[in-house]
Amino acid sequence: MAQTWKDNHPLFLTIVGAAAWLVPGAGHFLLNEKRRAIVICVTVVLMFLVGLYVGSVGVIDPIGAKPWYAAQLMNSPAVFWLGRIGATGAYPVYGRANEIGQIYTSIAGLLNLLCIVNAVYMAHLRYVEEGQA
Amino acid sequence: MTAASSILLASFTTPMQIDTTPGSMLWLIPLMVGIAVVYKATKVHKIKAWPFTKETALLIGSIFVFVTVAALILHGVAWFVTEQLPSLTGGSAF
């Protein structure tokens, strides 16, 4: 039987993980779990955007709020770009709006991390199950 | 910054005005819904509209009840320490 690129197990797992980080839900989409991918993508992106809307782009602060920034980065590499804008200090945000914005964007990132791990695990399980069948 | 990125960011440059009131805690409800939806999306075997909605609603309800009970208990403890304890000890609680 001809080998597919998916048979290169570690590479496929890496691609699934990277895709899930690049775009929330893309890892599951690659595994043909389209409904799951849509639910994850819509929820994570919506939560992140709500956080940004409530607290402004200033909630992504790679200098003054490093632990929050680490969680926010799990959303997508696009957060690097937003972090560069937030780091300029042009959009200061304080008080409850800052708290809620940081909580929403960081929780969205941590949920996407859960989805990345889940997508990689699902890809691994399928490989193992196909091997046993 | 390019014009395109400026337009994209325009809606996200001014923070909302949210007062530090008990009502601001209601912002936790959409967060709870989001957490429940994503968690269930990673846990269920197959996503079908009705069972998924039912399981998610059950999880949201469980979290809501737990958070409400925890809040009531903590409120009770705070009320006892700040309102009742000083009169029992005949001075400040601290």
Coordinates of C-alpha atoms in Angstrom, one line a residue:
Chain A
M1 CA 0.0 0.0 0.0
A2 CA 1.3 3.5 -0.9
Q3 CA 2.4 5.6 2.0
T4 CA 0.6 8.9 2.6
W5 CA 2.2 11.9 4.2
K6 CA 0.0 11.2 7.3
D7 CA 1.9 8.0 7.8
N8 CA 4.9 10.2 8.9
H9 CA 3.4 10.3 12.4
P10 CA 5.5 12.9 14.3
L11 CA 5.4 15.3 11.3
F12 CA 1.6 14.9 11.0
L13 CA 1.1 15.5 14.8
T14 CA 3.3 18.6 14.5
I15 CA 1.3 19.9 11.6
V16 CA -2.0 19.3 13.4
G17 CA -0.7 21.1 16.5
A18 CA 0.7 24.0 14.5
A19 CA -2.5 24.4 12.5
A20 CA -4.6 24.4 15.7
W21 CA -2.4 27.2 17.0
L22 CA -2.4 29.2 13.7
V23 CA -6.2 29.2 13.5
P24 CA -8.4 27.9 16.4
G25 CA -10.2 24.7 15.3
A26 CA -7.9 24.1 12.2
G27 CA -6.3 21.1 13.9
H28 CA -9.7 19.4 14.2
F29 CA -10.5 20.5 10.6
L30 CA -7.5 18.6 9.4
L31 CA -8.8 15.5 11.1
N32 CA -12.1 15.9 9.3
E33 CA -13.9 16.9 12.5
K34 CA -15.6 19.8 10.8
R35 CA -18.4 20.4 13.3
R36 CA -16.0 20.3 16.2
A37 CA -13.7 22.7 14.3
I38 CA -16.5 25.2 13.7
V39 CA -17.6 25.1 17.4
I40 CA -14.1 25.6 18.6
C41 CA -13.2 28.3 16.1
V42 CA -16.4 30.4 16.7
T43 CA -16.2 30.1 20.5
V44 CA -12.5 30.9 20.9
V45 CA -12.4 33.7 18.4
L46 CA -15.6 35.2 19.8
M47 CA -14.3 35.1 23.4
F48 CA -11.0 36.7 22.3
L49 CA -12.8 39.5 20.4
V50 CA -15.1 40.2 23.3
G51 CA -12.1 40.5 25.5
L52 CA -10.4 42.9 23.0
Y53 CA -13.7 44.9 22.7
V54 CA -14.2 45.2 26.4
G55 CA -10.6 46.2 27.3
S56 CA -9.2 47.4 24.0
V57 CA -6.0 46.2 22.3
G58 CA -4.2 47.6 25.4
V59 CA -5.1 44.4 27.4
I60 CA -2.4 42.6 25.3
D61 CA 0.6 43.9 27.1
P62 CA 3.9 41.9 26.7
I63 CA 5.7 44.3 29.0
G64 CA 3.5 45.0 32.0
A65 CA 1.4 41.8 32.1
K66 CA 3.7 38.9 31.0
P67 CA 1.8 36.0 32.5
W68 CA -1.4 37.1 30.8
Y69 CA 0.4 37.7 27.6
A70 CA 1.7 34.1 27.7
A71 CA -1.8 32.8 27.9
Q72 CA -3.0 35.2 25.2
L73 CA -0.3 34.0 22.9
M74 CA -2.0 30.5 22.8
N75 CA -4.8 32.0 20.7
S76 CA -2.8 32.5 17.6
P77 CA 0.6 33.8 16.5
A78 CA -1.4 36.9 15.4
V79 CA -1.2 38.0 19.1
F80 CA 2.5 38.7 18.6
W81 CA 1.4 41.5 16.2
L82 CA -1.2 42.8 18.6
G83 CA 1.3 42.6 21.4
R84 CA 3.6 45.0 19.4
I85 CA 0.8 47.4 19.2
G86 CA -0.1 47.1 22.9
A87 CA 3.5 47.5 23.9
T88 CA 3.6 51.0 22.4
G89 CA 1.5 52.2 25.3
A90 CA -0.8 54.1 23.0
Y91 CA -3.9 52.3 24.3
P92 CA -3.8 52.4 28.1
V93 CA -6.5 50.6 29.9
Y94 CA -7.2 50.4 33.7
G95 CA -9.7 49.1 36.2
R96 CA -12.5 46.5 35.6
A97 CA -12.4 46.8 31.8
N98 CA -8.7 45.8 31.9
E99 CA -9.4 42.9 34.2
I100 CA -12.4 41.5 32.2
G101 CA -10.5 42.0 28.9
Q102 CA -7.4 40.2 30.2
I103 CA -9.5 37.4 31.6
Y104 CA -11.5 36.9 28.4
T105 CA -8.5 37.0 26.1
S106 CA -6.4 34.8 28.4
I107 CA -9.1 32.2 29.0
A108 CA -9.7 32.1 25.2
G109 CA -6.0 31.3 24.8
L110 CA -6.0 28.6 27.4
L111 CA -9.1 27.0 25.9
N112 CA -7.3 27.0 22.5
L113 CA -4.3 25.3 24.2
L114 CA -6.7 22.6 25.4
C115 CA -8.0 22.3 21.8
I116 CA -4.4 22.1 20.4
V117 CA -3.6 19.2 22.9
N118 CA -6.9 17.6 22.1
A119 CA -6.4 17.8 18.3
V120 CA -2.9 16.3 18.6
Y121 CA -4.2 13.5 20.9
M122 CA -7.0 12.7 18.5
A123 CA -4.6 12.5 15.6
H124 CA -2.3 10.2 17.7
L125 CA -5.3 8.0 18.7
R126 CA -6.4 7.6 15.1
Y127 CA -2.9 6.5 14.1
V128 CA -2.8 3.9 16.9
E129 CA -6.3 2.6 16.1
E130 CA -5.5 2.3 12.4
G131 CA -2.4 0.4 13.3
Q132 CA -4.3 -2.0 15.5
A133 CA -7.1 -2.6 12.9
Chain B
M1 CA 0.7 51.1 10.8
T2 CA -1.1 50.5 7.5
A3 CA -4.5 51.9 6.7
A4 CA -6.0 48.4 6.7
S5 CA -4.7 47.5 10.2
S6 CA -5.9 50.9 11.5
I7 CA -9.4 50.2 10.3
L8 CA -9.3 46.7 11.7
L9 CA -8.2 48.0 15.1
A10 CA -10.5 51.0 15.2
S11 CA -13.2 49.1 17.0
F12 CA -10.8 47.8 19.6
T13 CA -9.0 50.9 20.7
T14 CA -11.3 52.3 23.4
P15 CA -12.1 50.3 26.5
M16 CA -15.6 50.0 27.7
Q17 CA -16.8 51.8 30.8
I18 CA -17.4 49.1 33.4
D19 CA -17.9 50.2 37.0
T20 CA -16.7 48.2 40.0
T21 CA -20.1 47.0 41.1
P22 CA -21.6 43.6 41.9
G23 CA -23.3 43.8 38.5
S24 CA -20.0 43.7 36.8
M25 CA -19.7 40.1 37.9
L26 CA -22.4 39.2 35.3
W27 CA -19.5 39.4 32.8
L28 CA -18.5 36.0 34.1
I29 CA -21.7 34.4 32.6
P30 CA -20.6 34.6 28.9
L31 CA -17.2 33.4 30.0
M32 CA -18.7 30.4 31.7
V33 CA -20.7 29.6 28.6
G34 CA -17.6 29.8 26.4
I35 CA -15.6 27.5 28.7
A36 CA -18.5 25.0 28.8
V37 CA -18.9 24.9 25.0
V38 CA -15.2 24.4 24.2
Y39 CA -14.7 21.9 27.0
K40 CA -17.7 19.8 25.8
A41 CA -16.5 20.2 22.2
T42 CA -13.3 18.4 23.1
K43 CA -15.0 15.8 25.3
V44 CA -18.0 14.4 23.3
H45 CA -17.4 11.5 20.9
K46 CA -19.5 13.0 18.1
I47 CA -21.0 16.4 17.9
K48 CA -24.7 16.3 17.2
A49 CA -26.8 19.4 17.8
W50 CA -29.3 18.2 20.4
P51 CA -27.1 16.0 22.6
F52 CA -24.3 18.5 22.5
T53 CA -26.6 21.4 23.5
K54 CA -28.1 19.3 26.3
E55 CA -24.7 18.3 27.7
T56 CA -23.4 21.9 27.4
A57 CA -26.5 23.3 29.1
L58 CA -26.1 20.8 31.9
L59 CA -22.5 21.8 32.4
I60 CA -23.3 25.5 32.4
G61 CA -26.1 24.9 35.0
S62 CA -23.7 22.9 37.2
I63 CA -21.0 25.6 37.1
F64 CA -23.6 28.3 37.7
V65 CA -25.0 26.5 40.7
F66 CA -21.6 25.8 42.1
V67 CA -20.4 29.4 41.6
T68 CA -23.6 30.8 43.2
V69 CA -23.3 28.5 46.3
A70 CA -19.6 29.4 46.7
A71 CA -20.4 33.1 46.4
L72 CA -23.2 32.9 49.0
I73 CA -21.0 31.0 51.4
L74 CA -18.1 33.6 50.9
H75 CA -20.6 36.4 51.3
G76 CA -21.9 34.9 54.5
V77 CA -18.3 34.5 55.9
A78 CA -17.5 38.1 55.0
W79 CA -20.7 39.3 56.6
F80 CA -20.0 37.4 59.8
V81 CA -16.4 38.6 60.1
T82 CA -17.1 42.2 59.3
E83 CA -20.6 42.7 60.9
Q84 CA -21.0 40.1 63.7
L85 CA -17.5 39.3 64.9
P86 CA -16.7 42.8 66.2
S87 CA -19.7 42.9 68.4
L88 CA -18.9 39.4 69.8
T89 CA -15.3 40.3 70.5
G90 CA -16.1 43.8 71.7
G91 CA -14.0 45.6 69.1
S92 CA -12.4 45.2 65.7
A93 CA -12.3 41.7 64.3
F94 CA -8.6 42.2 63.4

